[in-house]
Amino acid sequence: MTLEMGFVLVVIVVMFVALLLELARPDMIVFSALVIFVLTGLLTPEEAFKGFSNQGMLTIALLFIVAGAVQKHGLLEQMMKQWLSKSKKVRGSMFRFYLPISLSSAFLNNTPIVVTFTPMIKKWCEERGIAPSKFLIPLSYVTILGGTITVIGTSTNLVVHGMLLDYGLEGFTLFQLAVVGVPVLIIGFIYLFTIGFKLLPHNKGFSEQVKKDSREYIAEMTVSSSFAFINETVENAGLRELKGLYLVEIIRESERISPVKSTTIVRAGDRLIFTGLISTIAELQQLKGLQLETGTHLDLDDLKNGDVQLVEAVVSHQSSLLSKSIKQSQFRSRFDAGVLAVHRNNERIKSKIGEIILKPGDVLLLLAGSDFVRTYQHSNDFYVVSSMETPNHLNENRKKGWFSIIVLIIMILAVTLNVLSMFKAMLLAVFIFIITKIISPEEAKKKIQFHVLLLIASAFGVGTAMTKTGLASWMANGLLEIGEPLGIIAILIAVYILTNIFTELITNSAAAVLMLPIGIEMAEVLSLDYMGFAVTIAIAASASFITPIGYQTNLIVYGPGGYTFSDYIKVGTPLSIIVMLITVTIVNMLWF
């Protein structure tokens, strides 16, 4: 190993650890690694930033706009609602719902599909007394499985395709991955309807828990000088034995009193941190001198007039709210909404509301105006935004909805028949959508997830550093020394498992970019078809089922389903093994 190779390896390991510990946003971590390579002269600016003009990455940007245009007019949601309303039995409903969703995820970006249908499925479950947790992990999994059918089904496939073109090799055709994707989808469905369904937890999800007087959230009340029990004990003030409510902490200027004893004296200006029932807190607010702190001018009493609603929002991976306290992020002034509660992985957070530092997947219970859902439903700050009584605000326009779907189908046919390249087809689709005013240029810009593009483009540069310094070749030879005596099946399994571990721990696109140079080197050394390794890495990088952090769609359903980390391990591990065995078997038969 040369000094340069060692330096690149150290930077990649540090990058990997930073991603794992979520020290900053993933795109900023990978971009920082790229900047180091440029500043140290390992990469020229042209080599480092060529990923920003990569055809695969630009296609992903266009796909965000296409998916946004198709979903904007609510036609898909309306059709799926009607389709779902006809379902009577639970497993029959799953099949009716997930088959069209998985097929649509082969052509549309997975993330907006899961964002759109999560609140819809939750409401459908709640209306029928079914646990949403039985439906939401499968929603994420089937979109991942469906995304393996085509090259545009997931950004990972397009990243691998773009890298192959960069290497001067032939990329994927539109349906090339289907030889693995279709069997994986069919067998994945069978697993999710049988064993997987039994392994899924039976819990109601956060909003349902709140409705049923859950203790899984906190609230903050301020004691004013008009409170009748100033300078008396907590017990005398009647704050000790409250039904369904517990006084966790008292904050007095810079002092924090916890645990709160029955003999603790209540003073004016104290902030009382409660955990418990929303109904009891509402009653407590009626006492003169106690004021519920929502961080906004809105109050629980405003729920009565219909202008204010309780809203549930899931904090996204790319949210500008991350790594800051609610107070530091100026939540009230930015969103004109107050945070009533924070729910994290069924964990009771003992802290003042304003001081809670938000993490991806946190569920916020908000007191917000009636237009909050419409305004922030597609914001980068939140994955899912739904009122607890979901309003029918879909911006439906059936003609435009049908037109956008027809344009998408024509573009897919054009790519399939080799009339247009994937990039040109998506470029034409976006052009048609803008000139026909299906989507405005401003809306198109908002649909593009720039953090994803920065992550992918930066990861391309990191991959270039691995190839240029010879690190990819060195790692490939190391893997071959271990795997070659055991045969090609063992090598494929090793490549798959390594890629899959990366994708579970960091991000799918970064995993693909790190592993593809190694796969191509291995193909060259073994004199085998590089396409077999490319397909294996693309599928392995997408097949993230074991953790909620490996794939965005897993994180989107994490809070709304009330899941724990172990739920993903329990349900996802068997599915991950099934997908690996199918992929390795088919790749070995077809390419080797």
XYZ file of C-alpha atoms in Angstrom:
592
model
C 0.000 0.000 0.000
C 1.394 3.409 -0.998
C 1.245 6.560 1.139
C -1.443 8.040 -1.135
C -3.583 4.891 -0.863
C -3.201 4.930 2.921
C -4.236 8.583 3.110
C -7.363 7.986 0.969
C -8.259 4.946 3.092
C -7.919 6.960 6.336
C -10.105 9.784 4.950
C -12.749 7.242 3.807
C -12.732 5.493 7.207
C -13.141 8.869 9.006
C -15.939 9.756 6.537
C -17.589 6.383 7.218
C -17.448 6.896 11.012
C -18.832 10.457 10.680
C -21.731 9.116 8.582
C -22.355 6.352 11.090
C -22.397 8.744 14.071
C -24.474 11.308 12.107
C -22.017 14.093 13.019
C -23.453 16.241 10.213
C -25.684 15.869 7.156
C -24.454 12.992 4.915
C -23.974 15.262 1.878
C -21.767 17.658 3.868
C -19.641 14.804 5.274
C -18.935 13.277 1.850
C -18.390 16.730 0.305
C -15.852 17.495 3.079
C -13.901 14.333 2.179
C -13.885 15.457 -1.459
C -12.605 18.926 -0.492
C -9.708 17.286 1.422
C -8.724 15.303 -1.694
C -8.710 18.515 -3.773
C -6.775 20.587 -1.207
C -4.100 17.882 -0.816
C -3.685 17.646 -4.602
C -4.824 14.018 -4.818
C -7.540 15.086 -7.241
C -7.631 17.963 -9.710
C -10.756 20.157 -9.539
C -11.872 18.610 -12.877
C -11.545 15.060 -11.476
C -13.174 15.953 -8.161
C -16.216 17.726 -9.542
C -16.929 15.812 -12.742
C -19.673 14.007 -10.800
C -21.669 17.245 -10.862
C -22.083 16.890 -14.633
C -22.482 13.113 -14.634
C -25.357 11.951 -16.795
C -26.721 9.577 -14.141
C -26.825 12.330 -11.530
C -28.489 14.819 -13.892
C -31.082 12.148 -14.762
C -31.872 11.825 -11.036
C -32.450 15.605 -10.849
C -34.884 15.392 -13.781
C -36.648 12.378 -12.240
C -37.391 14.383 -9.073
C -39.240 16.907 -11.254
C -41.060 14.226 -13.297
C -42.232 12.413 -10.130
C -43.349 15.729 -8.620
C -45.342 16.635 -11.760
C -47.049 13.213 -11.922
C -48.027 13.327 -8.243
C -48.906 17.038 -8.064
C -52.518 16.770 -9.231
C -53.550 13.999 -6.841
C -54.755 11.553 -9.504
C -52.619 8.646 -8.254
C -53.694 9.279 -4.652
C -57.358 9.434 -5.666
C -57.126 6.203 -7.646
C -55.310 4.427 -4.812
C -57.868 5.653 -2.251
C -60.750 4.251 -4.334
C -58.830 1.026 -4.911
C -58.044 0.657 -1.197
C -61.597 1.483 -0.050
C -62.856 -1.673 -1.809
C -60.583 -3.866 0.322
C -62.137 -5.784 3.200
C -59.553 -8.278 4.518
C -56.163 -7.118 5.829
C -53.907 -9.268 3.629
C -56.134 -8.783 0.602
C -55.813 -5.036 1.199
C -52.038 -5.341 1.380
C -51.902 -7.112 -1.961
C -54.315 -4.690 -3.667
C -52.384 -1.703 -2.387
C -48.769 -2.786 -2.624
C -48.811 -4.377 -6.077
C -49.561 -1.092 -7.942
C -47.298 0.863 -5.555
C -44.339 -1.470 -6.172
C -44.850 -1.274 -9.944
C -45.101 2.529 -9.884
C -41.895 2.696 -7.812
C -40.125 1.050 -10.768
C -40.645 4.306 -12.686
C -40.983 7.015 -10.014
C -38.672 7.995 -7.179
C -39.404 5.899 -4.071
C -39.230 8.740 -1.550
C -42.199 10.847 -2.758
C -44.288 7.670 -3.149
C -43.750 6.690 0.503
C -44.197 10.315 1.677
C -47.522 10.508 -0.202
C -49.003 7.186 0.917
C -47.815 6.979 4.547
C -50.506 9.320 5.949
C -53.112 7.768 3.625
C -52.392 4.226 4.851
C -52.264 5.396 8.462
C -55.690 6.984 8.211
C -57.122 3.912 6.436
C -55.773 1.682 9.236
C -57.046 3.944 12.018
C -60.549 4.066 10.499
C -60.657 0.244 10.604
C -58.934 -0.270 13.953
C -55.909 -1.906 12.287
C -52.383 -1.263 13.569
C -50.519 0.942 11.010
C -47.321 -0.876 12.026
C -48.565 -3.906 10.059
C -48.623 -1.820 6.868
C -45.911 0.836 6.970
C -42.665 -1.199 6.967
C -44.066 -3.260 4.051
C -44.843 0.048 2.252
C -41.160 0.994 2.442
C -39.931 -2.502 1.536
C -42.146 -2.970 -1.544
C -41.063 0.387 -2.987
C -37.421 -0.663 -2.507
C -38.119 -4.019 -4.184
C -40.071 -2.353 -7.012
C -37.210 0.100 -7.538
C -34.894 -2.796 -8.490
C -36.893 -3.551 -11.659
C -35.700 -0.613 -13.799
C -32.662 1.622 -13.954
C -34.822 4.689 -13.109
C -36.527 2.938 -10.168
C -34.012 4.229 -7.652
C -31.228 6.797 -7.587
C -28.745 4.007 -6.731
C -29.317 2.271 -10.071
C -28.781 5.563 -11.904
C -25.603 6.264 -9.928
C -24.131 2.888 -10.961
C -25.308 3.485 -14.549
C -23.660 6.942 -14.579
C -20.391 5.574 -13.181
C -20.266 2.821 -15.809
C -20.620 5.501 -18.517
C -17.834 7.506 -16.809
C -15.553 4.468 -17.025
C -16.231 4.319 -20.772
C -18.302 1.140 -20.334
C -21.826 0.365 -21.453
C -24.452 1.311 -18.855
C -27.685 -0.459 -17.932
C -30.616 -0.653 -20.334
C -33.992 0.402 -18.880
C -35.104 -3.132 -17.927
C -31.723 -4.881 -17.589
C -32.059 -5.136 -13.803
C -35.541 -6.707 -14.132
C -34.040 -10.198 -14.530
C -33.151 -9.929 -10.832
C -35.740 -7.311 -9.787
C -38.878 -9.209 -10.823
C -38.025 -12.500 -9.004
C -36.896 -10.467 -5.964
C -40.230 -8.571 -5.948
C -42.366 -11.744 -6.293
C -40.561 -13.705 -3.561
C -40.340 -10.568 -1.385
C -44.141 -10.217 -1.639
C -44.657 -13.840 -0.596
C -42.378 -13.325 2.423
C -44.078 -10.050 3.500
C -47.580 -11.595 3.254
C -46.643 -14.675 5.321
C -43.676 -14.809 7.720
C -42.960 -11.068 7.550
C -46.555 -10.156 8.442
C -46.362 -12.276 11.626
C -43.034 -10.680 12.618
C -44.366 -7.107 12.283
C -45.255 -5.434 15.613
C -48.827 -4.573 16.530
C -48.762 -0.956 17.713
C -50.997 1.955 16.913
C -48.439 4.615 16.021
C -47.817 7.969 17.686
C -50.900 9.978 16.761
C -53.201 7.119 17.764
C -51.364 6.826 21.090
C -51.852 10.559 21.694
C -55.572 10.220 20.925
C -55.741 7.335 23.392
C -54.056 9.389 26.140
C -50.503 8.207 25.580
C -47.689 9.126 27.949
C -45.173 9.310 25.127
C -44.827 13.102 24.944
C -44.007 16.110 27.094
C -45.551 19.528 27.648
C -44.363 22.713 29.334
C -46.411 25.076 31.519
C -45.372 28.436 33.003
C -46.413 29.564 36.493
C -47.544 33.214 36.491
C -47.840 35.494 39.519
C -51.640 34.951 39.520
C -51.267 31.226 40.397
C -53.097 30.575 43.685
C -50.360 28.333 45.149
C -47.252 30.514 44.751
C -44.608 29.680 47.407
C -46.468 26.519 48.412
C -45.360 22.916 47.959
C -46.012 20.896 44.801
C -48.296 18.635 46.856
C -50.386 21.529 48.225
C -50.661 23.002 44.714
C -52.270 19.732 43.575
C -49.533 19.060 41.013
C -48.363 15.781 42.514
C -51.208 13.293 42.114
C -52.614 14.231 38.730
C -54.455 11.511 36.834
C -52.381 10.458 33.830
C -49.869 13.283 34.281
C -46.408 13.383 35.828
C -44.314 16.427 36.783
C -40.863 15.490 35.448
C -38.883 18.659 36.135
C -39.075 22.282 37.252
C -36.872 24.831 35.480
C -36.195 27.961 37.532
C -33.976 30.462 35.705
C -30.644 28.561 35.361
C -31.597 25.917 37.984
C -33.162 22.560 37.049
C -35.028 20.649 39.753
C -35.331 16.936 38.966
C -36.672 14.675 40.312
C -39.455 16.893 41.673
C -40.317 16.085 45.293
C -43.718 16.620 46.883
C -42.071 19.172 49.213
C -40.597 21.284 46.362
C -41.830 24.898 46.517
C -43.588 26.365 43.446
C -42.489 29.916 42.554
C -43.689 32.495 40.022
C -41.870 32.158 36.713
C -41.238 28.418 37.185
C -41.470 26.289 34.060
C -43.167 22.978 34.804
C -42.252 20.052 32.517
C -45.038 17.444 32.428
C -45.345 14.139 30.643
C -48.736 12.548 30.127
C -52.261 12.965 28.844
C -53.215 15.808 26.533
C -56.706 15.850 28.068
C -55.339 16.411 31.608
C -52.986 19.138 30.392
C -55.951 20.864 28.730
C -57.876 20.694 32.051
C -54.819 21.935 33.993
C -54.651 24.940 31.698
C -58.040 26.046 33.013
C -56.413 26.763 36.402
C -55.702 30.466 36.708
C -51.991 31.171 36.621
C -50.847 28.115 34.610
C -50.140 28.696 30.894
C -49.304 25.985 28.351
C -46.161 26.944 26.424
C -46.557 26.060 22.736
C -43.876 28.418 21.499
C -46.512 30.283 19.484
C -49.564 32.515 19.855
C -51.754 29.434 19.302
C -53.390 27.675 22.227
C -55.148 24.340 22.811
C -58.429 26.263 23.108
C -58.003 27.347 19.482
C -58.679 23.741 18.426
C -62.346 24.341 19.139
C -62.873 26.963 16.421
C -61.445 24.834 13.592
C -58.773 27.346 12.526
C -56.104 25.374 14.360
C -55.300 21.670 14.145
C -53.049 19.081 15.727
C -50.449 18.134 13.146
C -47.937 15.291 13.071
C -44.639 15.895 11.239
C -41.645 13.567 10.824
C -38.241 15.316 10.788
C -36.342 14.419 7.595
C -32.723 13.373 7.111
C -31.958 16.607 5.238
C -33.960 18.911 7.506
C -32.509 22.305 8.384
C -33.791 21.620 11.934
C -31.233 18.870 12.638
C -28.513 19.269 15.290
C -30.232 22.379 16.693
C -32.599 22.783 19.602
C -36.203 23.693 18.782
C -35.530 27.156 20.236
C -32.321 27.670 18.202
C -34.109 26.733 14.980
C -36.682 29.507 15.694
C -39.453 27.006 15.004
C -42.246 29.336 16.030
C -41.333 32.206 13.711
C -40.354 29.957 10.772
C -43.425 27.727 10.722
C -45.973 29.690 12.775
C -46.578 26.510 14.751
C -45.903 25.375 18.301
C -44.284 22.069 19.276
C -46.544 20.353 21.827
C -44.703 17.054 21.879
C -41.665 15.173 20.605
C -41.714 11.408 20.136
C -38.510 9.457 19.522
C -38.504 5.687 19.106
C -41.058 5.180 21.920
C -38.718 7.148 24.196
C -39.889 9.663 26.788
C -37.638 12.716 26.414
C -37.143 14.438 29.758
C -36.270 17.954 28.685
C -37.724 21.372 28.168
C -39.430 21.451 24.752
C -37.284 24.285 23.425
C -34.058 22.505 24.411
C -34.718 19.208 22.619
C -32.130 18.726 19.841
C -33.956 17.146 16.927
C -32.823 13.985 15.116
C -33.982 12.384 11.831
C -37.168 10.377 12.361
C -38.389 12.412 15.362
C -42.166 12.859 15.315
C -43.375 16.315 16.286
C -46.893 16.914 17.536
C -47.667 20.487 16.500
C -50.358 23.028 17.177
C -50.590 24.767 13.817
C -52.825 26.823 11.559
C -55.218 25.141 9.116
C -52.916 25.756 6.131
C -49.788 24.210 7.733
C -50.252 20.775 6.105
C -50.743 22.231 2.629
C -47.774 24.597 2.998
C -45.209 22.150 4.377
C -46.338 18.753 3.040
C -43.550 18.754 0.442
C -40.970 20.659 2.492
C -37.423 19.288 2.734
C -37.655 19.750 6.518
C -40.296 17.033 6.963
C -40.874 13.632 5.371
C -44.519 13.284 6.377
C -46.843 16.081 7.410
C -50.411 15.093 8.202
C -53.105 16.533 10.418
C -54.535 14.089 12.905
C -57.832 14.625 11.132
C -56.453 14.549 7.591
C -58.010 17.340 5.480
C -59.089 16.704 1.911
C -56.920 19.392 0.366
C -55.587 17.494 -2.634
C -54.974 19.897 -5.462
C -56.762 17.722 -8.011
C -56.875 18.380 -11.710
C -57.825 15.167 -13.493
C -56.962 16.372 -17.015
C -53.480 17.516 -16.037
C -53.047 14.404 -13.912
C -53.853 12.088 -16.839
C -51.698 14.152 -19.210
C -48.646 13.862 -16.923
C -49.105 10.074 -16.588
C -49.446 9.680 -20.393
C -46.272 11.738 -20.973
C -44.387 9.529 -18.504
C -45.613 6.331 -20.223
C -44.582 7.673 -23.672
C -41.115 8.560 -22.339
C -40.707 5.069 -20.845
C -41.668 3.502 -24.200
C -39.213 5.797 -26.005
C -36.386 4.604 -23.731
C -37.446 0.936 -23.968
C -37.505 1.062 -27.799
C -34.136 2.906 -27.864
C -35.701 5.972 -29.521
C -34.244 8.221 -26.785
C -31.613 7.822 -24.093
C -32.828 7.940 -20.512
C -31.423 11.418 -19.959
C -32.974 12.828 -23.155
C -36.356 11.244 -22.396
C -36.505 12.761 -18.899
C -35.248 16.109 -20.217
C -38.027 16.121 -22.828
C -40.632 15.140 -20.201
C -39.592 18.029 -17.918
C -39.656 20.450 -20.887
C -43.201 19.313 -21.812
C -44.399 19.628 -18.191
C -43.065 23.184 -17.906
C -44.346 24.531 -21.261
C -47.806 22.976 -20.671
C -47.802 24.462 -17.132
C -48.265 21.051 -15.496
C -45.547 22.265 -13.145
C -44.067 25.762 -12.811
C -40.283 26.403 -12.914
C -40.452 27.412 -9.220
C -42.209 24.154 -8.316
C -39.720 22.180 -10.422
C -36.838 23.753 -8.505
C -38.464 22.861 -5.175
C -38.914 19.230 -6.242
C -35.185 18.727 -6.821
C -33.535 17.372 -3.683
C -30.218 19.205 -3.973
C -28.769 17.527 -0.862
C -29.141 14.136 -2.602
C -27.406 15.455 -5.735
C -24.561 16.941 -3.675
C -24.108 13.624 -1.865
C -24.043 11.619 -5.099
C -21.767 14.039 -6.983
C -19.345 14.175 -4.035
C -19.373 10.392 -3.728
C -18.368 10.181 -7.422
C -15.251 12.218 -6.557
C -14.441 9.907 -3.614
C -14.773 6.923 -5.975
C -12.387 8.633 -8.419
C -9.822 9.068 -5.603
C -10.066 5.331 -4.816
C -9.482 4.408 -8.463
C -6.755 6.978 -9.189
C -4.581 6.093 -6.167
C -4.963 2.345 -6.736
C -6.877 1.811 -3.472
C -9.808 0.199 -5.329
C -7.415 -2.240 -7.030
C -5.673 -3.011 -3.719
C -9.012 -3.717 -1.975
C -10.234 -5.810 -4.912
C -7.106 -7.960 -4.806
C -7.498 -8.373 -1.054
C -11.072 -9.604 -1.496
C -10.000 -11.931 -4.305
C -7.251 -13.509 -2.198
C -9.874 -14.471 0.366
C -12.686 -15.382 -2.044
C -10.964 -16.895 -5.110
C -10.150 -20.277 -3.542
C -13.842 -20.600 -2.581
C -15.147 -19.866 -6.103
C -17.119 -17.135 -7.869
C -20.266 -17.648 -5.729
C -18.249 -16.850 -2.570
C -16.779 -13.730 -4.255
C -20.254 -12.507 -5.275
C -21.609 -13.115 -1.761
C -18.644 -11.188 -0.280
C -19.246 -8.236 -2.658
C -22.984 -8.290 -1.924
C -22.560 -8.452 1.868
C -19.919 -5.691 1.935
C -22.095 -3.402 -0.225
C -25.150 -4.212 1.900
C -23.327 -3.458 5.161
C -22.231 -0.085 3.731
C -25.765 0.745 2.595
C -27.269 -0.147 6.003
C -24.742 1.971 7.874
C -24.206 4.990 5.590
C -26.286 5.727 2.460
C -27.192 3.626 -0.554
C -25.648 5.938 -3.168
C -22.374 6.296 -1.231
C -22.221 2.494 -0.793
C -22.625 1.977 -4.558
C -19.951 4.553 -5.386
C -17.458 3.041 -2.928
C -18.006 -0.538 -4.131
C -18.305 -0.174 -7.921
C -14.599 0.641 -8.546
C -13.710 -2.472 -6.499
C -16.203 -4.604 -8.465
C -14.860 -3.420 -11.845
C -11.261 -4.143 -10.745
C -12.291 -7.666 -9.669
C -14.003 -8.301 -13.015
C -10.843 -7.203 -14.823
C -8.532 -9.424 -12.746
C -10.823 -12.451 -13.126
C -11.522 -11.709 -16.833
C -15.268 -11.777 -16.115
C -18.143 -9.616 -17.389
C -18.172 -6.375 -15.340
C -21.962 -6.200 -15.741
C -22.476 -9.089 -13.295
C -20.642 -7.183 -10.560
C -22.430 -3.917 -11.456
C -25.872 -5.589 -11.139
C -24.906 -7.249 -7.830
C -23.700 -3.927 -6.366
C -26.769 -1.993 -7.630
C -29.196 -4.489 -6.045
C -27.181 -4.816 -2.807
C -26.953 -1.031 -2.420
C -30.727 -0.669 -2.839
C -31.744 -3.633 -0.663
C -31.636 -1.832 2.679
C -34.069 -3.576 5.007
C -32.229 -4.131 8.311
C -31.978 -0.580 9.713
C -34.203 2.512 9.518
C -31.205 4.732 8.661
C -29.945 2.879 5.574
C -32.686 4.059 3.228
C -34.841 7.202 3.346
C -38.142 5.355 2.957
C -37.383 3.226 6.057
C -36.870 6.397 8.094
C -40.069 7.998 6.742
C -42.274 5.233 8.227
C -40.180 4.870 11.414
C -42.032 7.449 13.551
C -45.563 7.106 12.108
C -45.423 3.322 12.599
C -44.156 3.622 16.173
C -41.359 1.184 15.306
C -38.194 0.362 17.225
C -34.779 -0.266 15.661
C -35.158 -3.991 16.432
C -38.378 -4.231 14.361
C -36.338 -3.565 11.217
C -33.728 -6.165 12.218
C -36.407 -8.777 12.929
C -38.436 -8.258 9.720
C -35.650 -7.068 7.415
C -32.894 -9.642 8.030
C -34.725 -12.643 6.476
C -35.780 -10.466 3.504
C -32.203 -9.250 3.055
C -30.896 -12.864 2.981
C -33.625 -13.880 0.476
C -32.733 -10.980 -1.870
C -29.002 -11.804 -1.628
C -29.492 -15.487 -2.498
C -31.746 -14.666 -5.485
C -29.355 -11.978 -6.782
C -26.182 -14.089 -6.485
C -27.864 -17.127 -8.098
C -29.259 -15.208 -11.099
C -26.086 -13.128 -11.666
C -23.947 -16.286 -11.593
C -26.266 -18.054 -14.085
C -26.608 -15.158 -16.536
C -23.208 -13.429 -16.494
C -20.690 -15.976 -15.241
